[in-house]
Every structure is written in structure tokens, then in C-alpha cells.
Amino acid sequence: MKGLIKNDLYVFGKTFAWVLPIIFVCSALIVIFSETIVFFSETDELLYSFPCMYSCVILGFVPATLYSYDKRSGWNKYNTVMPYRRRDYVSVKYLFGLVVTFLYILFISCVILIKINTSDQLDFNDYIFMLFIMVLCSLAPVAIIMPISLKRSPQAGFIIFGIEFFVIVFLIGMASGFLDAMFEENAENWYDGSQGNFIAFGGAALVSVILYVISWFRSIKIYEKAEL
Amino acid sequence: MNALEVNDLCKAYQAFTLDNISFELPSGCIMGLVGENGAGKSTTIKLILNMIKRDRGTVKLLGKDNRDNFVDIAEDLGVVLDEVGFAEVLNSVQVGKIMSKTFKNWNQKVYEEYLDRFSLPRKKKFKNYSKGMKMKLGIAVALSHDPKLLVLDEATSGLDPVVRDDFMDIVTEFTRDEGHSVLMSSHIVRDLEKVCDYIAFLNDGKLLLCEEKDRLYEKYCVIHCSKETFSELDNNAFLGKKESPYGIEAIADRSRIPSSFEVSPIDIEKLFIFMVKGDLE
């Protein structure tokens, strides 16, 4: 398994080398200079949290992108004649996705928490809310794209994710709107008034974690049956 | 002990069926798999390497079923497929580092000796390699972890004649150790004829023959004669014939041809072409 990880590290390092610093630095700068990271703020500050979400989605593409590179080079076939199990190959991709996501969320969390402690512009509730969104946006792409990539092709995975992403956003929007209406009357702060958002995004983040685990096992099954 | 045992191996696709393939490769020997494009060579090799699922039959690699503990078996396998699948961004040094984490018996010194022998650059990216260089790197990797069985699928394609000759020497050297065996497929039958102990002919998913090379030389011969003379001979003696304005050239079973008849030795390429295309009607 170490060889598979090393291979992915090399490929990741070469192909994402210029993307990662941009994502990390831009996200940090945006958080530092933002006054709020509330997604559904009624002010113009909506865009400040969007780059973090967008970065998470891009990082969520990493496992399928690595697989598409392997497919193009033939490494996905070649490693099957080496002392690796197919489940190891799939698991390395999922682990890689988790590590990249974890590092990003950890980094952004540090930036946000420092800002919370050094200014009164952000609130801890902002951070929790942002955490839900980041978990959702980084795990959902992997959970949806990987099984389809392994069964059909990475291109099919990306296309289907693109379609499903709008469905997910629509469903979460519907749920948060419905829940918001229930809590709105007793609202004192924005997050009191956005309890619906909290529940909807918290629930969606939890579902994305569950989906990630299911997708992992499903991908292993698919790949073990695949004829390469 | 046999390095490879294939019994009643079957695999059906919509347009192609690999039908009841059976053969054995004794340890210390080299077997050449000969066949036209689409004859089933790569399918057979993929089934042997457990890359695709067989419909029926058994495959034993180094005494173990290839579906059980393939990870253990793979430690003793050196494989070069028709396309060497390393990531395009890697160079030969990075490939060596990955392989050192892959194989327990990886020998970095041997790997670097092969890199030097094949004049492979250390820092050049794999995507900038020529097809021949890619094959050489695949061969270097396949030979650097002390494998017991080498499986080569069209490994010599893309190599220039000098390197091909060098490679055939490496294969011969490899089997000096009686515990080492080689299964190789190639379109270049002359290369196989030079080094192989056993020859297997595949045509349209069927195994036409699998014999010791020397036995084939003993058993079959080539005759050149007129149509009239040909018609006087036992028709069952022939595997195939070719007619031309100058007469008939045919491959025959030596034991069925009168000893007084002038015959010439066969070569494997001719035997294969006559068996596949030779018209006996």
C-alpha cells in the first residue's frame, strides 16, 4: 500500500502543485479580510464564504482526478499485477481525499479560530456553520463521483456529480427554508433565526459523512468485480 | 514443478470466446505464445494474471491458484504488459522509489544496473519516453525484484533490433536459474524461436498446439514438390500447403512422408502460418 500512496503523492504533487497554494492562501486571505462568513447573510458578504465552499468542492475532486490520471497512464491496470489488493487501490484514493480535505479544513479552521480570538467580527457559531458546509462540500463530491468513475469513467462521474450537486443544493435550500420558517419568530441573533440552516446543513454534513463511508465500500465492491 | 498450469480455461465475450485452453510451463523453461491479432494471447495472459474473471477452468501460478493470495504470488511475478503503465509525471528514479515500497525483494542496485544497461535517463519524465524506452523501463522493473516467473505480453514491440537482441539475451540469462521461467507473447515469431523451449499457437481463441520447440522440429518438415507428386502422397500427412506457379510448398508430419522424399527443416513462423492459413482443400 505504501507504493500506491507514494505514487499518488508524486502525481498529486506534480499535478496539483500550483493549485494547492492558491486554494490555501486565497481562502485564508478571504477569511482574514471578511467581516462575516455567514452563507445566507442578507448583506453583500455572501461571497466571502463561497470561495471556501468552492475550494472544498475542488479538493473533493482530487480522488477521481487521481483515478483519471491512473486510467490515462494505465497505472490502474499495471498495479493489479503487483502485490496490491484492489481494495487497497480504492482505499488509497479515499484516504487521500480525506487527508487533503482534513488538511484544508484544519488550516481554514485555524485561520477562522484565530480571527475569532483576535477580533469581534466573527462568532464561533459562524465557524460551526462553516465547518458543516466544508464537510458537506468536500465529502459529497468524492462519495458521488468515485463509484461512478470506477464503474463507468471519471468523466461520467463528474457529469453526474454536476447534475446531482444542483439537486443537493435545492434539497438543502428547501429544508433550511422550511426549518427557518419554524424558528424565525423567536429569532434574536442571525443564527437563532437560521436554526433551520444549522439543522439542514448539519444534517447534510452528517449524511455526507455516512455517504462517504457507504461510497467507499461500494467502490471497493465495484472495483473488485471490474474487468480491467 | 510447473511454474504455470492452465486447465480448461474459458472466457466468453460477445464477439470472441477463449475456448478450453490448457497448457503447462515447467520451471526453468521459456514458453512463447504465438497468435494473430485477436487470437486471444492478451486475454489468456490477463486471465493468468487475474486481471479479468475466467468463466471456467483453473490457473495455477507457481503452484497456487491465481485467485487465492494473488498478492503473495505477485511478489514472485515480473510482468511487462503491452503498455507500461507508469504515471506520465514520474521519472525512473521515482519509479524505483515506488517499486521499492511495492516489492519486498526489490533490489535497487539491480534496477540501476538495468537503467544503465538500457541507457535510460534518470530525470526524464515518463511521458517524454519513446515507446521503446517505456518498454525498457517496464522490463527493468519486472527484473529487479528477483521474480520466479516473468510474464511478457508483447514486451519486445517497440524495441529496436539491437535492444531486442539484448533483451532476448537477458531472458535466456534469467532462465539459467532453474527456478526461473518465462511466458512471453510476441508477434515477432523469430525472436520467440530463438529463446523459447516451448511454443503454443493460439488461433481464434483456440489452442492449436503446445509443444516443445525441438519436438516440433523433429515432428514436422517442409516439402517442395509438383502438384502431381503432392497428389500421390498421404493427404493426412499435411498440416497446410501453399500453391504457387512453381509447385507446392507444404508442412508435413515427417513420420508420414516416405524417407526417400527430400524434405527441409521447418521454422516456427512458417509452421504457424501454414497451420492457420494453409489450405488443404
Short mmCIF file of C-alpha atoms in Angstrom, two decimals:
data_model
loop_
_atom_site.label_atom_id
_atom_site.label_comp_id
_atom_site.label_asym_id
_atom_site.label_seq_id
_atom_site.Cartn_x
_atom_site.Cartn_y
_atom_site.Cartn_z
CA MET A 1 0.00 0.00 0.00
CA LYS A 2 2.97 2.30 0.64
CA GLY A 3 3.89 2.20 -3.05
CA LEU A 4 0.36 3.21 -4.06
CA ILE A 5 0.45 6.12 -1.61
CA LYS A 6 3.87 7.19 -2.88
CA ASN A 7 2.66 7.05 -6.48
CA ASP A 8 -0.38 9.20 -5.64
CA LEU A 9 1.83 11.62 -3.70
CA TYR A 10 4.08 12.10 -6.72
CA VAL A 11 1.14 12.52 -9.12
CA PHE A 12 -0.68 14.82 -6.71
CA GLY A 13 2.46 16.85 -6.11
CA LYS A 14 3.09 17.34 -9.82
CA THR A 15 -0.46 17.95 -10.96
CA PHE A 16 -1.88 19.92 -8.03
CA ALA A 17 1.33 21.68 -7.07
CA TRP A 18 0.13 25.06 -8.35
CA VAL A 19 -3.50 24.63 -7.26
CA LEU A 20 -2.94 23.94 -3.56
CA PRO A 21 -1.07 27.13 -2.58
CA ILE A 22 -3.62 29.21 -4.49
CA ILE A 23 -6.53 27.49 -2.72
CA PHE A 24 -4.95 27.69 0.74
CA VAL A 25 -3.65 31.25 0.50
CA CYS A 26 -6.75 32.70 -1.20
CA SER A 27 -9.09 31.02 1.28
CA ALA A 28 -7.05 32.33 4.21
CA LEU A 29 -6.93 35.87 2.82
CA ILE A 30 -10.67 35.84 2.18
CA VAL A 31 -11.41 34.72 5.73
CA ILE A 32 -8.96 37.25 7.20
CA PHE A 33 -10.47 40.18 5.32
CA SER A 34 -14.10 39.15 5.63
CA GLU A 35 -16.48 40.56 8.21
CA THR A 36 -18.69 37.54 8.27
CA ILE A 37 -18.64 34.08 6.77
CA VAL A 38 -22.35 33.56 7.05
CA PHE A 39 -23.52 31.91 3.89
CA PHE A 40 -27.07 33.15 3.92
CA SER A 41 -26.27 36.67 5.08
CA GLU A 42 -28.62 39.28 3.74
CA THR A 43 -25.70 41.63 3.07
CA ASP A 44 -23.20 41.62 0.22
CA GLU A 45 -20.89 39.44 2.31
CA LEU A 46 -22.32 36.28 0.76
CA LEU A 47 -19.27 35.88 -1.47
CA TYR A 48 -16.82 35.66 1.42
CA SER A 49 -17.82 32.13 2.34
CA PHE A 50 -18.31 30.95 -1.20
CA PRO A 51 -14.57 30.55 -2.02
CA CYS A 52 -14.15 28.17 0.93
CA MET A 53 -17.04 26.06 -0.31
CA TYR A 54 -15.71 26.15 -3.83
CA SER A 55 -12.23 25.13 -2.62
CA CYS A 56 -13.74 22.17 -0.77
CA VAL A 57 -15.57 21.02 -3.90
CA ILE A 58 -12.33 21.25 -5.90
CA LEU A 59 -10.47 19.24 -3.25
CA GLY A 60 -13.35 16.77 -3.33
CA PHE A 61 -12.44 16.14 -6.98
CA VAL A 62 -8.93 15.01 -6.03
CA PRO A 63 -9.55 11.23 -5.70
CA ALA A 64 -11.44 10.96 -9.01
CA THR A 65 -8.86 13.17 -10.72
CA LEU A 66 -6.06 10.91 -9.48
CA TYR A 67 -8.01 7.91 -10.76
CA SER A 68 -8.48 9.54 -14.16
CA TYR A 69 -4.70 10.13 -14.36
CA ASP A 70 -4.13 6.47 -13.47
CA LYS A 71 -6.58 5.38 -16.12
CA ARG A 72 -4.92 7.50 -18.75
CA SER A 73 -1.45 6.22 -17.92
CA GLY A 74 -2.58 2.61 -17.40
CA TRP A 75 -1.35 2.53 -13.76
CA ASN A 76 -4.80 1.31 -12.65
CA LYS A 77 -4.19 -1.88 -14.67
CA TYR A 78 -0.48 -2.17 -14.10
CA ASN A 79 -0.71 -2.13 -10.30
CA THR A 80 -3.08 -5.12 -10.36
CA VAL A 81 -0.17 -7.37 -11.37
CA MET A 82 1.81 -6.11 -8.38
CA PRO A 83 1.38 -7.18 -4.76
CA TYR A 84 -1.64 -4.96 -4.13
CA ARG A 85 -5.24 -5.80 -3.46
CA ARG A 86 -7.82 -3.90 -5.45
CA ARG A 87 -9.40 -2.74 -2.22
CA ASP A 88 -6.05 -1.16 -1.27
CA TYR A 89 -6.00 0.77 -4.53
CA VAL A 90 -9.52 2.15 -3.96
CA SER A 91 -8.89 2.82 -0.26
CA VAL A 92 -5.76 4.83 -1.00
CA LYS A 93 -7.82 7.15 -3.22
CA TYR A 94 -10.46 7.66 -0.50
CA LEU A 95 -7.80 8.12 2.19
CA PHE A 96 -6.04 10.63 0.01
CA GLY A 97 -9.30 12.56 -0.38
CA LEU A 98 -9.80 12.52 3.38
CA VAL A 99 -6.27 13.69 4.18
CA VAL A 100 -6.37 16.57 1.66
CA THR A 101 -9.78 17.66 2.92
CA PHE A 102 -8.76 17.32 6.55
CA LEU A 103 -5.65 19.44 5.99
CA TYR A 104 -7.69 22.15 4.26
CA ILE A 105 -10.41 22.20 6.91
CA LEU A 106 -7.78 22.19 9.67
CA PHE A 107 -5.97 25.10 8.03
CA ILE A 108 -9.11 27.17 7.49
CA SER A 109 -10.33 26.30 11.00
CA CYS A 110 -7.10 27.67 12.45
CA VAL A 111 -7.47 30.87 10.42
CA ILE A 112 -11.10 31.32 11.48
CA LEU A 113 -10.44 30.50 15.13
CA ILE A 114 -7.50 32.93 15.24
CA LYS A 115 -9.74 35.58 13.76
CA ILE A 116 -12.49 34.84 16.29
CA ASN A 117 -9.98 35.26 19.13
CA THR A 118 -8.37 38.40 17.77
CA SER A 119 -11.39 40.33 16.50
CA ASP A 120 -15.06 40.63 17.20
CA GLN A 121 -16.01 40.29 13.56
CA LEU A 122 -16.63 36.54 13.66
CA ASP A 123 -18.51 34.35 16.04
CA PHE A 124 -17.96 30.69 16.99
CA ASN A 125 -21.35 29.88 15.51
CA ASP A 126 -20.03 31.20 12.20
CA TYR A 127 -17.26 28.68 12.43
CA ILE A 128 -19.55 25.73 13.23
CA PHE A 129 -21.79 26.68 10.34
CA MET A 130 -18.81 26.97 8.01
CA LEU A 131 -17.50 23.61 9.24
CA PHE A 132 -20.76 21.91 8.25
CA ILE A 133 -20.56 23.45 4.80
CA MET A 134 -16.90 22.48 4.31
CA VAL A 135 -17.51 18.86 5.39
CA LEU A 136 -20.50 18.63 3.04
CA CYS A 137 -18.75 20.24 0.08
CA SER A 138 -15.59 18.14 0.35
CA LEU A 139 -17.10 14.71 1.06
CA ALA A 140 -20.16 14.78 -1.21
CA PRO A 141 -18.15 15.03 -4.47
CA VAL A 142 -15.99 12.02 -3.57
CA ALA A 143 -18.99 9.99 -2.41
CA ILE A 144 -20.85 10.61 -5.67
CA ILE A 145 -18.04 10.68 -8.24
CA MET A 146 -15.83 7.76 -7.21
CA PRO A 147 -18.23 4.80 -7.62
CA ILE A 148 -19.38 6.13 -10.99
CA SER A 149 -15.78 6.75 -12.08
CA LEU A 150 -14.80 3.20 -11.21
CA LYS A 151 -17.85 1.67 -12.83
CA ARG A 152 -18.07 3.89 -15.93
CA SER A 153 -15.47 6.63 -16.29
CA PRO A 154 -14.24 9.66 -14.35
CA GLN A 155 -15.93 11.89 -16.95
CA ALA A 156 -19.29 10.24 -16.25
CA GLY A 157 -18.65 10.70 -12.52
CA PHE A 158 -18.02 14.44 -12.90
CA ILE A 159 -21.07 14.94 -15.12
CA ILE A 160 -23.41 13.07 -12.78
CA PHE A 161 -21.99 14.95 -9.79
CA GLY A 162 -22.62 18.24 -11.62
CA ILE A 163 -26.27 17.30 -12.03
CA GLU A 164 -26.67 15.89 -8.52
CA PHE A 165 -24.98 18.91 -6.95
CA PHE A 166 -27.87 21.13 -8.03
CA VAL A 167 -30.34 18.60 -6.64
CA ILE A 168 -28.45 18.54 -3.30
CA VAL A 169 -28.35 22.35 -3.12
CA PHE A 170 -32.04 22.50 -3.96
CA LEU A 171 -32.97 19.94 -1.29
CA ILE A 172 -30.86 21.61 1.40
CA GLY A 173 -32.30 25.01 0.43
CA MET A 174 -35.83 23.63 0.69
CA ALA A 175 -35.11 22.00 4.05
CA SER A 176 -33.41 25.08 5.53
CA GLY A 177 -36.20 27.37 4.27
CA PHE A 178 -38.84 25.14 5.81
CA LEU A 179 -36.94 24.84 9.10
CA ASP A 180 -36.14 28.57 9.15
CA ALA A 181 -39.82 29.39 8.95
CA MET A 182 -40.35 27.29 12.05
CA PHE A 183 -37.68 29.10 14.12
CA GLU A 184 -37.93 32.60 12.69
CA GLU A 185 -40.44 34.00 15.18
CA ASN A 186 -38.15 33.69 18.22
CA ALA A 187 -35.00 34.91 16.50
CA GLU A 188 -32.69 37.26 18.45
CA ASN A 189 -29.44 36.74 16.52
CA TRP A 190 -28.92 35.75 12.89
CA TYR A 191 -28.06 32.20 13.94
CA ASP A 192 -31.17 31.98 16.09
CA GLY A 193 -33.06 32.97 13.01
CA SER A 194 -31.05 30.49 10.99
CA GLN A 195 -31.59 27.43 13.14
CA GLY A 196 -33.16 25.87 10.09
CA ASN A 197 -29.90 26.41 8.21
CA PHE A 198 -27.95 24.90 11.08
CA ILE A 199 -30.13 21.81 11.20
CA ALA A 200 -30.28 21.42 7.42
CA PHE A 201 -26.53 21.89 6.86
CA GLY A 202 -25.59 19.91 9.98
CA GLY A 203 -27.83 17.09 8.81
CA ALA A 204 -26.44 17.30 5.28
CA ALA A 205 -22.87 17.20 6.63
CA LEU A 206 -23.72 14.11 8.67
CA VAL A 207 -25.37 12.47 5.67
CA SER A 208 -22.30 13.27 3.55
CA VAL A 209 -20.07 11.50 6.11
CA ILE A 210 -22.34 8.45 6.02
CA LEU A 211 -22.48 8.57 2.21
CA TYR A 212 -18.68 8.78 2.09
CA VAL A 213 -18.34 5.56 4.07
CA ILE A 214 -21.02 3.79 2.00
CA SER A 215 -19.41 5.05 -1.21
CA TRP A 216 -16.01 3.74 -0.06
CA PHE A 217 -17.33 0.19 0.46
CA ARG A 218 -19.40 0.33 -2.71
CA SER A 219 -16.36 1.44 -4.74
CA ILE A 220 -14.32 -1.46 -3.38
CA LYS A 221 -17.07 -3.90 -4.44
CA ILE A 222 -17.29 -2.31 -7.89
CA TYR A 223 -13.54 -2.35 -8.43
CA GLU A 224 -13.12 -5.92 -7.22
CA LYS A 225 -15.64 -7.05 -9.83
CA ALA A 226 -14.27 -4.83 -12.61
CA GLU A 227 -12.53 -6.36 -15.63
CA LEU A 228 -9.52 -4.22 -16.39
CA MET B 1 7.26 -28.43 -10.54
CA ASN B 2 5.36 -26.37 -13.08
CA ALA B 3 5.65 -22.60 -12.95
CA LEU B 4 2.30 -22.33 -14.68
CA GLU B 5 -0.60 -24.73 -15.15
CA VAL B 6 -3.62 -23.71 -17.18
CA ASN B 7 -6.54 -26.11 -17.40
CA ASP B 8 -9.73 -25.77 -19.49
CA LEU B 9 -9.57 -22.01 -19.32
CA CYS B 10 -12.64 -20.36 -20.86
CA LYS B 11 -13.72 -16.78 -21.26
CA ALA B 12 -16.61 -15.64 -23.44
CA TYR B 13 -17.20 -12.14 -24.78
CA GLN B 14 -19.90 -11.14 -27.23
CA ALA B 15 -17.67 -11.39 -30.28
CA PHE B 16 -14.89 -13.64 -29.01
CA THR B 17 -14.51 -16.81 -26.97
CA LEU B 18 -11.38 -18.22 -25.47
CA ASP B 19 -12.12 -21.90 -25.60
CA ASN B 20 -10.74 -24.59 -23.27
CA ILE B 21 -7.13 -23.52 -23.16
CA SER B 22 -4.83 -25.98 -21.38
CA PHE B 23 -1.05 -25.97 -21.14
CA GLU B 24 1.79 -26.30 -18.67
CA LEU B 25 5.04 -24.41 -18.34
CA PRO B 26 7.70 -26.35 -16.44
CA SER B 27 10.04 -24.42 -14.15
CA GLY B 28 13.23 -23.22 -15.79
CA CYS B 29 11.65 -23.04 -19.25
CA ILE B 30 10.55 -20.33 -21.66
CA MET B 31 7.22 -20.59 -23.44
CA GLY B 32 6.29 -18.46 -26.43
CA LEU B 33 2.66 -17.67 -27.08
CA VAL B 34 2.14 -17.11 -30.79
CA GLY B 35 -1.02 -15.87 -32.44
CA GLU B 36 -2.54 -13.34 -34.79
CA ASN B 37 -4.07 -10.11 -33.51
CA GLY B 38 -7.26 -11.03 -31.68
CA ALA B 39 -6.26 -14.68 -31.32
CA GLY B 40 -6.59 -14.47 -27.54
CA LYS B 41 -2.98 -14.05 -26.36
CA SER B 42 -3.61 -10.97 -24.25
CA THR B 43 -6.89 -12.40 -22.93
CA THR B 44 -5.04 -15.56 -21.88
CA ILE B 45 -2.34 -13.52 -20.15
CA LYS B 46 -4.93 -11.29 -18.44
CA LEU B 47 -6.74 -14.40 -17.18
CA ILE B 48 -3.46 -15.86 -15.93
CA LEU B 49 -2.72 -12.58 -14.13
CA ASN B 50 -6.24 -12.43 -12.68
CA MET B 51 -6.92 -9.09 -14.37
CA ILE B 52 -10.18 -10.45 -15.75
CA LYS B 53 -12.51 -13.10 -14.37
CA ARG B 54 -12.49 -16.51 -16.00
CA ASP B 55 -15.76 -18.24 -16.84
CA ARG B 56 -14.35 -21.71 -16.30
CA GLY B 57 -11.11 -23.58 -15.72
CA THR B 58 -8.17 -23.24 -13.37
CA VAL B 59 -4.89 -21.35 -13.40
CA LYS B 60 -2.05 -22.26 -11.08
CA LEU B 61 0.81 -19.81 -10.83
CA LEU B 62 3.90 -21.12 -9.03
CA GLY B 63 1.77 -23.90 -7.58
CA LYS B 64 -1.01 -21.66 -6.24
CA ASP B 65 -4.43 -20.85 -7.66
CA ASN B 66 -4.19 -17.37 -9.14
CA ARG B 67 -7.38 -16.27 -7.39
CA ASP B 68 -6.10 -17.19 -3.95
CA ASN B 69 -3.44 -14.96 -2.42
CA PHE B 70 -2.54 -13.20 -5.64
CA VAL B 71 -0.72 -10.61 -3.55
CA ASP B 72 1.75 -13.29 -2.41
CA ILE B 73 2.07 -14.70 -5.92
CA ALA B 74 2.68 -11.23 -7.37
CA GLU B 75 5.81 -10.86 -5.23
CA ASP B 76 7.35 -13.57 -7.42
CA LEU B 77 5.98 -12.28 -10.74
CA GLY B 78 7.65 -9.95 -13.15
CA VAL B 79 5.15 -8.60 -15.64
CA VAL B 80 5.52 -6.43 -18.70
CA LEU B 81 2.24 -5.68 -20.45
CA ASP B 82 1.86 -4.27 -23.95
CA GLU B 83 1.56 -0.84 -22.34
CA VAL B 84 3.78 0.02 -19.40
CA GLY B 85 1.51 1.98 -17.11
CA PHE B 86 3.55 4.40 -15.06
CA ALA B 87 2.25 7.90 -14.39
CA GLU B 88 3.41 10.34 -17.03
CA VAL B 89 4.87 12.75 -14.49
CA LEU B 90 7.27 10.21 -12.98
CA ASN B 91 10.92 9.72 -13.82
CA SER B 92 12.88 6.48 -13.50
CA VAL B 93 14.22 7.41 -10.05
CA GLN B 94 10.70 8.00 -8.71
CA VAL B 95 9.51 4.74 -10.31
CA GLY B 96 12.33 2.99 -8.43
CA LYS B 97 11.23 4.58 -5.15
CA ILE B 98 7.62 3.48 -5.70
CA MET B 99 8.70 -0.06 -6.58
CA SER B 100 10.95 -0.25 -3.51
CA LYS B 101 7.79 0.27 -1.43
CA THR B 102 5.90 -2.26 -3.58
CA PHE B 103 8.07 -5.38 -3.69
CA LYS B 104 9.63 -6.96 -0.60
CA ASN B 105 12.58 -8.25 -2.65
CA TRP B 106 13.20 -5.03 -4.55
CA ASN B 107 16.87 -4.65 -5.41
CA GLN B 108 17.72 -1.02 -6.14
CA LYS B 109 21.24 -1.92 -7.29
CA VAL B 110 19.93 -4.36 -9.92
CA TYR B 111 17.38 -1.76 -11.03
CA GLU B 112 20.04 0.87 -11.52
CA GLU B 113 22.21 -1.61 -13.42
CA TYR B 114 19.33 -2.19 -15.82
CA LEU B 115 18.76 1.55 -16.17
CA ASP B 116 22.41 1.88 -17.17
CA ARG B 117 22.31 -1.17 -19.44
CA PHE B 118 19.26 0.24 -21.27
CA SER B 119 20.69 3.80 -21.21
CA LEU B 120 17.57 5.11 -19.53
CA PRO B 121 17.79 8.70 -18.27
CA ARG B 122 17.22 9.28 -14.56
CA LYS B 123 15.42 12.62 -14.66
CA LYS B 124 13.43 12.46 -17.90
CA LYS B 125 9.68 12.24 -17.37
CA PHE B 126 7.93 9.05 -18.45
CA LYS B 127 5.64 10.99 -20.80
CA ASN B 128 8.71 12.07 -22.79
CA TYR B 129 9.97 8.50 -23.19
CA SER B 130 9.75 6.77 -26.58
CA LYS B 131 7.74 3.55 -26.73
CA GLY B 132 10.97 1.55 -26.67
CA MET B 133 12.21 3.40 -23.59
CA LYS B 134 8.90 2.78 -21.81
CA MET B 135 9.22 -0.93 -22.54
CA LYS B 136 12.81 -0.93 -21.28
CA LEU B 137 11.74 0.69 -18.01
CA GLY B 138 8.96 -1.91 -17.66
CA ILE B 139 11.49 -4.67 -18.24
CA ALA B 140 13.92 -3.14 -15.71
CA VAL B 141 11.15 -3.02 -13.09
CA ALA B 142 10.00 -6.57 -13.89
CA LEU B 143 13.51 -7.95 -13.40
CA SER B 144 14.60 -6.03 -10.31
CA HIS B 145 12.73 -7.89 -7.59
CA ASP B 146 14.03 -11.38 -8.27
CA PRO B 147 10.84 -12.78 -9.82
CA LYS B 148 10.41 -16.52 -10.33
CA LEU B 149 8.11 -16.15 -13.32
CA LEU B 150 8.30 -13.48 -15.99
CA VAL B 151 5.13 -12.80 -17.97
CA LEU B 152 5.71 -10.66 -21.04
CA ASP B 153 2.86 -9.55 -23.26
CA GLU B 154 4.28 -8.12 -26.49
CA ALA B 155 7.18 -6.80 -24.44
CA THR B 156 9.53 -6.61 -27.41
CA SER B 157 7.21 -4.49 -29.54
CA GLY B 158 8.64 -1.04 -30.00
CA LEU B 159 12.19 -2.15 -29.29
CA ASP B 160 14.85 -1.71 -31.95
CA PRO B 161 16.58 -4.91 -33.18
CA VAL B 162 19.74 -4.31 -31.10
CA VAL B 163 17.84 -3.87 -27.83
CA ARG B 164 15.51 -6.73 -28.75
CA ASP B 165 18.53 -8.97 -29.16
CA ASP B 166 19.91 -7.74 -25.83
CA PHE B 167 16.54 -8.39 -24.23
CA MET B 168 16.45 -11.95 -25.57
CA ASP B 169 19.88 -12.49 -24.00
CA ILE B 170 18.52 -11.19 -20.69
CA VAL B 171 15.59 -13.62 -20.91
CA THR B 172 17.95 -16.51 -21.64
CA GLU B 173 20.22 -15.46 -18.74
CA PHE B 174 17.19 -15.26 -16.48
CA THR B 175 16.24 -18.90 -17.08
CA ARG B 176 19.75 -20.19 -16.32
CA ASP B 177 18.43 -20.45 -12.79
CA GLU B 178 16.15 -23.48 -12.91
CA GLY B 179 13.67 -21.80 -10.61
CA HIS B 180 13.04 -19.07 -13.17
CA SER B 181 10.51 -19.37 -16.01
CA VAL B 182 9.16 -17.12 -18.73
CA LEU B 183 5.85 -16.89 -20.56
CA MET B 184 6.03 -14.45 -23.43
CA SER B 185 3.78 -13.48 -26.28
CA SER B 186 5.05 -11.73 -29.35
CA HIS B 187 4.24 -11.08 -32.96
CA ILE B 188 7.91 -11.46 -33.78
CA VAL B 189 8.00 -15.25 -34.02
CA ARG B 190 11.69 -15.32 -34.91
CA ASP B 191 12.52 -13.81 -31.51
CA LEU B 192 10.49 -16.44 -29.74
CA GLU B 193 12.03 -19.19 -31.82
CA LYS B 194 15.48 -18.04 -30.74
CA VAL B 195 14.88 -18.39 -27.00
CA CYS B 196 11.78 -20.49 -26.30
CA ASP B 197 11.75 -24.09 -25.12
CA TYR B 198 8.00 -24.44 -25.65
CA ILE B 199 5.77 -22.95 -28.31
CA ALA B 200 1.99 -22.51 -28.05
CA PHE B 201 -0.10 -21.49 -31.05
CA LEU B 202 -3.36 -19.67 -30.45
CA ASN B 203 -5.85 -19.03 -33.21
CA ASP B 204 -9.33 -17.58 -32.87
CA GLY B 205 -9.47 -18.36 -29.15
CA LYS B 206 -8.34 -21.96 -29.56
CA LEU B 207 -5.04 -23.58 -28.73
CA LEU B 208 -3.79 -25.15 -31.96
CA LEU B 209 -0.76 -26.75 -30.37
CA CYS B 210 1.56 -26.54 -27.40
CA GLU B 211 4.77 -28.45 -27.81
CA GLU B 212 8.45 -28.44 -27.04
CA LYS B 213 10.20 -26.48 -29.78
CA ASP B 214 12.70 -29.27 -30.51
CA ARG B 215 9.86 -31.77 -30.75
CA LEU B 216 8.24 -29.57 -33.40
CA TYR B 217 11.49 -29.58 -35.39
CA GLU B 218 11.61 -33.37 -35.10
CA LYS B 219 7.98 -33.90 -35.94
CA TYR B 220 7.39 -31.55 -38.83
CA CYS B 221 9.19 -30.71 -42.05
CA VAL B 222 8.72 -28.65 -45.19
CA ILE B 223 8.40 -30.23 -48.62
CA HIS B 224 8.53 -28.66 -52.05
CA CYS B 225 7.06 -30.65 -54.91
CA SER B 226 4.89 -30.57 -58.00
CA LYS B 227 1.11 -30.89 -57.87
CA GLU B 228 1.31 -34.39 -59.33
CA THR B 229 3.78 -35.60 -56.70
CA PHE B 230 1.73 -33.98 -53.94
CA SER B 231 -1.42 -35.80 -55.04
CA GLU B 232 0.41 -39.16 -54.72
CA LEU B 233 1.28 -38.51 -51.04
CA ASP B 234 -0.91 -39.23 -47.99
CA ASN B 235 -3.15 -36.15 -47.59
CA ASN B 236 -3.36 -36.70 -43.82
CA ALA B 237 0.38 -36.11 -43.56
CA PHE B 238 -0.03 -32.40 -44.22
CA LEU B 239 -0.87 -29.57 -41.87
CA GLY B 240 -1.08 -26.96 -44.60
CA LYS B 241 0.04 -26.16 -48.10
CA LYS B 242 0.63 -23.22 -50.39
CA GLU B 243 0.31 -23.41 -54.14
CA SER B 244 2.35 -21.27 -56.50
CA PRO B 245 3.20 -21.41 -60.23
CA TYR B 246 6.41 -23.18 -59.22
CA GLY B 247 4.66 -26.01 -57.39
CA ILE B 248 3.52 -26.73 -53.86
CA GLU B 249 5.12 -25.92 -50.54
CA ALA B 250 3.65 -27.84 -47.63
CA ILE B 251 4.22 -28.60 -43.96
CA ALA B 252 4.13 -32.31 -43.28
CA ASP B 253 4.38 -34.83 -40.49
CA ARG B 254 7.81 -36.41 -41.04
CA SER B 255 6.62 -39.86 -39.98
CA ARG B 256 4.06 -39.97 -42.79
CA ILE B 257 6.36 -38.92 -45.60
CA PRO B 258 8.42 -41.58 -47.43
CA SER B 259 12.02 -41.50 -46.14
CA SER B 260 13.32 -41.17 -49.70
CA PHE B 261 11.46 -37.88 -50.08
CA GLU B 262 13.60 -34.75 -49.89
CA VAL B 263 12.47 -32.51 -47.02
CA SER B 264 13.78 -29.35 -45.37
CA PRO B 265 13.54 -28.30 -41.73
CA ILE B 266 10.68 -26.09 -40.64
CA ASP B 267 10.85 -22.76 -38.88
CA ILE B 268 8.21 -21.88 -36.29
CA GLU B 269 6.88 -18.88 -38.20
CA LYS B 270 6.22 -20.98 -41.28
CA LEU B 271 4.63 -23.74 -39.21
CA PHE B 272 2.28 -21.22 -37.60
CA ILE B 273 1.32 -19.55 -40.89
CA PHE B 274 0.64 -22.89 -42.56
CA MET B 275 -1.38 -24.16 -39.62
CA VAL B 276 -3.54 -21.05 -39.60
CA LYS B 277 -3.76 -20.24 -43.27
CA GLY B 278 -2.54 -23.32 -45.14
CA ASP B 279 -5.28 -24.53 -47.48
CA LEU B 280 -5.66 -28.31 -47.64
CA GLU B 281 -8.85 -28.38 -49.73
#
